[in-house]
mmCIF file of C-alpha atoms in Angstrom:
data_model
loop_
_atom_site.group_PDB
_atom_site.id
_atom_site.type_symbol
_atom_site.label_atom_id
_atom_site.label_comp_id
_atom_site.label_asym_id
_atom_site.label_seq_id
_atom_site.Cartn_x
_atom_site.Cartn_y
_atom_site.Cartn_z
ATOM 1 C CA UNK A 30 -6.430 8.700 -6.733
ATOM 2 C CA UNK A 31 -5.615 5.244 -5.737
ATOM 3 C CA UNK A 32 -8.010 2.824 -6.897
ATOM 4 C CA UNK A 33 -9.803 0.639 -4.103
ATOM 5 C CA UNK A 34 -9.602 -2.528 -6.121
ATOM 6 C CA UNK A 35 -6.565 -3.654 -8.100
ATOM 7 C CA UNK A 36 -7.378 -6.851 -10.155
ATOM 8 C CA UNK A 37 -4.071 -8.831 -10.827
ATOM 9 C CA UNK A 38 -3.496 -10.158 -13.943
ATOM 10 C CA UNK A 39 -1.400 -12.794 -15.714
ATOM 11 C CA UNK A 40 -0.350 -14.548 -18.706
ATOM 12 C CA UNK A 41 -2.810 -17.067 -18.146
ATOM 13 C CA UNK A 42 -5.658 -15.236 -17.497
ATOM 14 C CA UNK A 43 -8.545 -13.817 -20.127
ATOM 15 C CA UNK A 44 -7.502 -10.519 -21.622
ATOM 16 C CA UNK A 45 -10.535 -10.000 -23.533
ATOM 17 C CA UNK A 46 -12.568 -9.279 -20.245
ATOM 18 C CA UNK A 47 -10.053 -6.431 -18.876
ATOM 19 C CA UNK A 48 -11.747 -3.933 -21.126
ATOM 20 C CA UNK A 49 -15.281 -4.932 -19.993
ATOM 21 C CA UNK A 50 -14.318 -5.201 -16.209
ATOM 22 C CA UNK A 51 -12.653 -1.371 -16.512
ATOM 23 C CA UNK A 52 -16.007 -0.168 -17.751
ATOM 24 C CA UNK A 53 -17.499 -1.958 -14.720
ATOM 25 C CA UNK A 54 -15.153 0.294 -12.706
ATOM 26 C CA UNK A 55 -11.883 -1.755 -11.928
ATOM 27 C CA UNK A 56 -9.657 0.851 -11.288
ATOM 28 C CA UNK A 57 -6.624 -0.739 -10.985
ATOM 29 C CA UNK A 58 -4.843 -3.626 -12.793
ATOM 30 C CA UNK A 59 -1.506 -4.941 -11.913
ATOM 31 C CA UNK A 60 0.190 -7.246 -14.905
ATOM 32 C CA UNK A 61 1.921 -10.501 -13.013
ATOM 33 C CA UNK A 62 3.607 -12.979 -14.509
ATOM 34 C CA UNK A 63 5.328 -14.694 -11.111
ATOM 35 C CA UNK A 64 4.981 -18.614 -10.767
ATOM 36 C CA UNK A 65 4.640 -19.827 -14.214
ATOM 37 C CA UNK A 66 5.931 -23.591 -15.078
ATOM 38 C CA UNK A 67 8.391 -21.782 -17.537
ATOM 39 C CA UNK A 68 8.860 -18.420 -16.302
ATOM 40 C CA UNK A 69 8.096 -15.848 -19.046
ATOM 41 C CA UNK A 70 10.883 -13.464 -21.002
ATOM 42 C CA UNK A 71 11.335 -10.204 -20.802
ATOM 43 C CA UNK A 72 9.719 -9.306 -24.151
ATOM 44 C CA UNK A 73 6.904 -11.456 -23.138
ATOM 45 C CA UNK A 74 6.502 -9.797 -20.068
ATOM 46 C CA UNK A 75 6.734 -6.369 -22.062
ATOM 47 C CA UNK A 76 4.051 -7.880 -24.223
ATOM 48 C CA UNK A 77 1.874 -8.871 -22.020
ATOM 49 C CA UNK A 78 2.187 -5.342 -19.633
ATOM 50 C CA UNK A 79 1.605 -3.301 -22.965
ATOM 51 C CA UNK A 80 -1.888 -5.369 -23.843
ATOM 52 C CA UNK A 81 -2.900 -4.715 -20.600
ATOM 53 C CA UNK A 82 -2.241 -0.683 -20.672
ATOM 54 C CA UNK A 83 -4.132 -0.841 -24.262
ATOM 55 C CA UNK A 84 -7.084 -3.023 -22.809
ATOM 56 C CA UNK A 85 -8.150 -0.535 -19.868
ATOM 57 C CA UNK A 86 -6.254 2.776 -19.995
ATOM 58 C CA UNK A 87 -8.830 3.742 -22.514
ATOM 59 C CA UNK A 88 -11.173 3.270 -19.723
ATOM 60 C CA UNK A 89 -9.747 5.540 -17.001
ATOM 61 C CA UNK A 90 -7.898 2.763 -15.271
ATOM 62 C CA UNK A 91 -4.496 2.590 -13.779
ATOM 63 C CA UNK A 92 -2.015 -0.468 -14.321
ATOM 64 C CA UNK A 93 1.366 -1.026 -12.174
ATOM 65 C CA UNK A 94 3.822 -4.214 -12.898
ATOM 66 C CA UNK A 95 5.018 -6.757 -10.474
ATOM 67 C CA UNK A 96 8.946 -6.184 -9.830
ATOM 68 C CA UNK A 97 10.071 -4.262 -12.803
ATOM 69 C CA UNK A 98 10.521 -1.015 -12.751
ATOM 70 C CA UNK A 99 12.024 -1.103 -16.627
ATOM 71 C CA UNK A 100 9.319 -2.931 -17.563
ATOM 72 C CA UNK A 101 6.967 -0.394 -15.839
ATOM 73 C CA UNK A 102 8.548 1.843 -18.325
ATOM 74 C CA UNK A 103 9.149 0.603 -21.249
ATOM 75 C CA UNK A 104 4.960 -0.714 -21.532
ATOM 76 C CA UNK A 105 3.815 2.776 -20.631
ATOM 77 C CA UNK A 106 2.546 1.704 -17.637
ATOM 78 C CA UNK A 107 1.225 4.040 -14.637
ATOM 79 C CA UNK A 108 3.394 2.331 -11.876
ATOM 80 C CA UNK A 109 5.347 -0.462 -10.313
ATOM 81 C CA UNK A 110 4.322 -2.967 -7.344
ATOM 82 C CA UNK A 111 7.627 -4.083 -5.556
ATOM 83 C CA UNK A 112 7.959 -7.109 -3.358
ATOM 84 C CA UNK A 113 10.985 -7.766 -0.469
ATOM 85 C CA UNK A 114 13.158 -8.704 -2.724
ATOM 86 C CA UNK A 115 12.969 -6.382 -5.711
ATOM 87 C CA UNK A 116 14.643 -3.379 -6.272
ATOM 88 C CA UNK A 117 14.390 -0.896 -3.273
ATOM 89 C CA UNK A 118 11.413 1.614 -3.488
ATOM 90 C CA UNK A 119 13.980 4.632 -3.319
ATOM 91 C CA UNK A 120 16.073 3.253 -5.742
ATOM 92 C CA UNK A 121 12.625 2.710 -8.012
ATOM 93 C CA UNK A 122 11.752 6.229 -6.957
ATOM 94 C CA UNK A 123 14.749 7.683 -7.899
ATOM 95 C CA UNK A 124 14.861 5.880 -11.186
ATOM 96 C CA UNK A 125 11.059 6.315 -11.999
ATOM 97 C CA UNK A 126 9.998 9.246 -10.471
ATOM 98 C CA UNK A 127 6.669 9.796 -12.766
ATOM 99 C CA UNK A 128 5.515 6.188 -11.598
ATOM 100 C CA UNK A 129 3.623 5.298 -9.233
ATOM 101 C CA UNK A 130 4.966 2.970 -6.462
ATOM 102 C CA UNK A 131 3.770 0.599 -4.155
ATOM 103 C CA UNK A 132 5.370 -2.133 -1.396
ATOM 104 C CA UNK A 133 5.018 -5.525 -0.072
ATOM 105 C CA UNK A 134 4.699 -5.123 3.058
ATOM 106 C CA UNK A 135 3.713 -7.400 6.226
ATOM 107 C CA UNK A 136 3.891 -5.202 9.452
ATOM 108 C CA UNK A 137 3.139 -1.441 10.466
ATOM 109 C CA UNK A 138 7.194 -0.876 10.547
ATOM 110 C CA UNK A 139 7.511 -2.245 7.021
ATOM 111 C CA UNK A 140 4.779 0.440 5.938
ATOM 112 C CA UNK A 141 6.305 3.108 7.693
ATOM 113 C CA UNK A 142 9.689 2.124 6.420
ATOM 114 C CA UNK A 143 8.255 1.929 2.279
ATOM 115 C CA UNK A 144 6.641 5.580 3.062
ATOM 116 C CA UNK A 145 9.751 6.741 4.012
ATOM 117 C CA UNK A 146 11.363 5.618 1.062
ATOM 118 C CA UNK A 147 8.858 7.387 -1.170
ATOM 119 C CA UNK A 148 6.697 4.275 -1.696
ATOM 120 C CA UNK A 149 2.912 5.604 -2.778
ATOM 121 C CA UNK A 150 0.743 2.832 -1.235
ATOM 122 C CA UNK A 151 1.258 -0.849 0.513
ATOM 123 C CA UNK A 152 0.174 -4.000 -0.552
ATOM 124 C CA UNK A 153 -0.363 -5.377 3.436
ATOM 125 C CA UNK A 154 -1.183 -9.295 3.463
ATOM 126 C CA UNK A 155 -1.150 -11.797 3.359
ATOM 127 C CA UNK A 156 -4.361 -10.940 5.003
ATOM 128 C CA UNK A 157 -5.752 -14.256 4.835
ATOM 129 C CA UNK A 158 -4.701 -17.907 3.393
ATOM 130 C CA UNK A 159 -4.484 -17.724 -0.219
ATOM 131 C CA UNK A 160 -3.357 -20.194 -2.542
ATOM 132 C CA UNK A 161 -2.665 -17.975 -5.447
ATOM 133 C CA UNK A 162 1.050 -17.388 -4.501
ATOM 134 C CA UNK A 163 2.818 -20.552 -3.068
ATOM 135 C CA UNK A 164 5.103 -19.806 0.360
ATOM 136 C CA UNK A 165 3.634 -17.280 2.068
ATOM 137 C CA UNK A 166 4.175 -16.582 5.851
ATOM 138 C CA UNK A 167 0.739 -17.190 7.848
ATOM 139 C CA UNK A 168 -2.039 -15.097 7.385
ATOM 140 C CA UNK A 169 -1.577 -12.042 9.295
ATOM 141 C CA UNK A 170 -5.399 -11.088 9.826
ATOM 142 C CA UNK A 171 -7.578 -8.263 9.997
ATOM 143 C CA UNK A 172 -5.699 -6.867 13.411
ATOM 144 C CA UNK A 173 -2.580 -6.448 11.048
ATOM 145 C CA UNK A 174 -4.597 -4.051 8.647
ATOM 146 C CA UNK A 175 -5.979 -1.698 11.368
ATOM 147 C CA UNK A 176 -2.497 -1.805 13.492
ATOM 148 C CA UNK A 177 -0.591 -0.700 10.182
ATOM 149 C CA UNK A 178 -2.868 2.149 9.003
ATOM 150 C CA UNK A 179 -1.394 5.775 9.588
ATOM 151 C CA UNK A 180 1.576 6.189 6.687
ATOM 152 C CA UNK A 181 0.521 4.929 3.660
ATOM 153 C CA UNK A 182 -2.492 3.593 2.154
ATOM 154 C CA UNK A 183 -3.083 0.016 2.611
ATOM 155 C CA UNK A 184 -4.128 -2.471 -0.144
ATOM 156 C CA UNK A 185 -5.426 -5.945 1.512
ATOM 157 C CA UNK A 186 -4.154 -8.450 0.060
ATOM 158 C CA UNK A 187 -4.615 -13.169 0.007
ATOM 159 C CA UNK A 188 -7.820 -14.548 0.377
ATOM 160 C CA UNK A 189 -9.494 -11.869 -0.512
ATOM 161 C CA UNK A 190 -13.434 -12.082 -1.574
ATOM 162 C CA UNK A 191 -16.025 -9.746 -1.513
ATOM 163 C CA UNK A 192 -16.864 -10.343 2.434
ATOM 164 C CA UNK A 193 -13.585 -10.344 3.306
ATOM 165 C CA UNK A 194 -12.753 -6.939 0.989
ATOM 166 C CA UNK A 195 -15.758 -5.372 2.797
ATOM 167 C CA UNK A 196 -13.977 -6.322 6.682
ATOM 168 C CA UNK A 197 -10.753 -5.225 5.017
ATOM 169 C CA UNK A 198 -12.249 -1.696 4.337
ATOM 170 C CA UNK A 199 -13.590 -1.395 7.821
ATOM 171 C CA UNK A 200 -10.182 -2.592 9.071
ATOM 172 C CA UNK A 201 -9.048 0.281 7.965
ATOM 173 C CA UNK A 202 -7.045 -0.702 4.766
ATOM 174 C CA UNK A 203 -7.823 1.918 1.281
ATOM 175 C CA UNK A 204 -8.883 -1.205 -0.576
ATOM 176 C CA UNK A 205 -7.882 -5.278 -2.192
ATOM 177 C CA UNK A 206 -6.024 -6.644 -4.700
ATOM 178 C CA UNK A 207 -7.503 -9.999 -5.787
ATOM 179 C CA UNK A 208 -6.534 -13.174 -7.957
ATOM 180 C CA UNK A 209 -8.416 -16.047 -7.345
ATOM 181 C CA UNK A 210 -12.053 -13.631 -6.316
ATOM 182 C CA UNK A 211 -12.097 -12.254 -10.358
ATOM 183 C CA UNK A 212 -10.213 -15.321 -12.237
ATOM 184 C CA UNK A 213 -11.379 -18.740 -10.291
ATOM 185 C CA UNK A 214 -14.958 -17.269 -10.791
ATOM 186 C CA UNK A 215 -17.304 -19.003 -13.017
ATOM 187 C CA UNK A 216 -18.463 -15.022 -14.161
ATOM 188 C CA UNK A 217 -15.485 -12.828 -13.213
ATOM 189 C CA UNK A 218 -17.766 -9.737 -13.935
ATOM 190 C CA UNK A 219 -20.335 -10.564 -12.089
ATOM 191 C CA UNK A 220 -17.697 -11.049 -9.382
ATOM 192 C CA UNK A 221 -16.051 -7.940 -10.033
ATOM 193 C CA UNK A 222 -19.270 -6.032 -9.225
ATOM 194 C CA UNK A 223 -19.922 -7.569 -6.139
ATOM 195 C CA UNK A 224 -16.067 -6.771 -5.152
ATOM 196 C CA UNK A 225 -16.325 -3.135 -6.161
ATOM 197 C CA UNK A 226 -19.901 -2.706 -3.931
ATOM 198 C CA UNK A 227 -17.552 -3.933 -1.055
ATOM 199 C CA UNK A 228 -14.565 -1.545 -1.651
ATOM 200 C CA UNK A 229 -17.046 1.419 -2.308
#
């Protein structure tokens, strides 16, 4: 099953505390390694996706990777997460078909347009502002959610904290993926519980 919150994860951030938050019940972990002052090599990437898989998937969880479907691969990893301008999701489908894949998306049409294409979930947002990915359109709001339910299920996404994940659920959307709400935290576990008692 899809997990209801997806924690994203980059080069940056703490790996020792993935295998304590997938004990807590974090689900889902997507590795990201967009936006960095000197952006990161493929090995690196590969590195980094393959400590992830060995920090949680002995806890049950599921991890996808931003963008690369050979990446996705190569770590061992459970899926891929593919934005506008990646590789298409049937292409990614057709070349993966084991993985699980899931879509950028900011409307109902692009939803029903990645679940044609054999996409598994969308990642719907932004939702709300967020500063944890530079030159995004305008939030689309909570409207957008509940109008683009129906073909796939929906991961909220920007801005997202545990008040906001709990209005995303009754929006309508499956669950959240989150940045800033686990990593700008002072205690990202203690965060993580109060994000997984919204998604519940």
């Amino acid at each position: 099953m899809l997990p209801r919150l997806f924690c994203l994860v980059g080069p940056a951030d703490d790996l020792s505390v993935l295998p304590e938050l997938a004990r807590l019940g974090v689900r889902g972990f997507q590795v990201r390694a967009k936006h960095e002052v000197v952006p990161l090599a493929d090995r690196d990437i590969l590195s980094l996706a393959r400590s992830v898989v060995a920090a949680v998937r002995p806890h049950g969880a599921t991890v996808v990777v931003d963008d690369r479907v050979d990446v996705a691969l190569a770590a061992g990893a459970d899926g891929v997460h593919l934005g506008a301008l990646d590789l298409p999701v049937a292409d990614a489908r057709a070349l993966a078909p084991g993985l699980l894949v899931g879509a950028t998306c900011r409307d109902a049409d692009d939803v029903r347009r990645a679940a044609d294409d054999g996409a598994d979930y969308a990642g719907l947002g932004p939702v709300f502002d967020t500063v944890s990915k530079p030159g995004l359109p305008p939030a689309l709001g909570l409207e957008a959610v509940t109008a683009a339910t129906g073909s796939l299920p929906l991961l909220a996404i920007g801005g997202i904290d545990a008040a906001r994940a709990r209005q995303a659920r009754a929006a309508g959307a499956h669950g959240v993926a989150v940045i800033g709400a686990l990593w700008r935290q002072p205690d990202p576990l203690h965060a993580a519980r109060e994000l997984l008692d919204a998604v519940a």
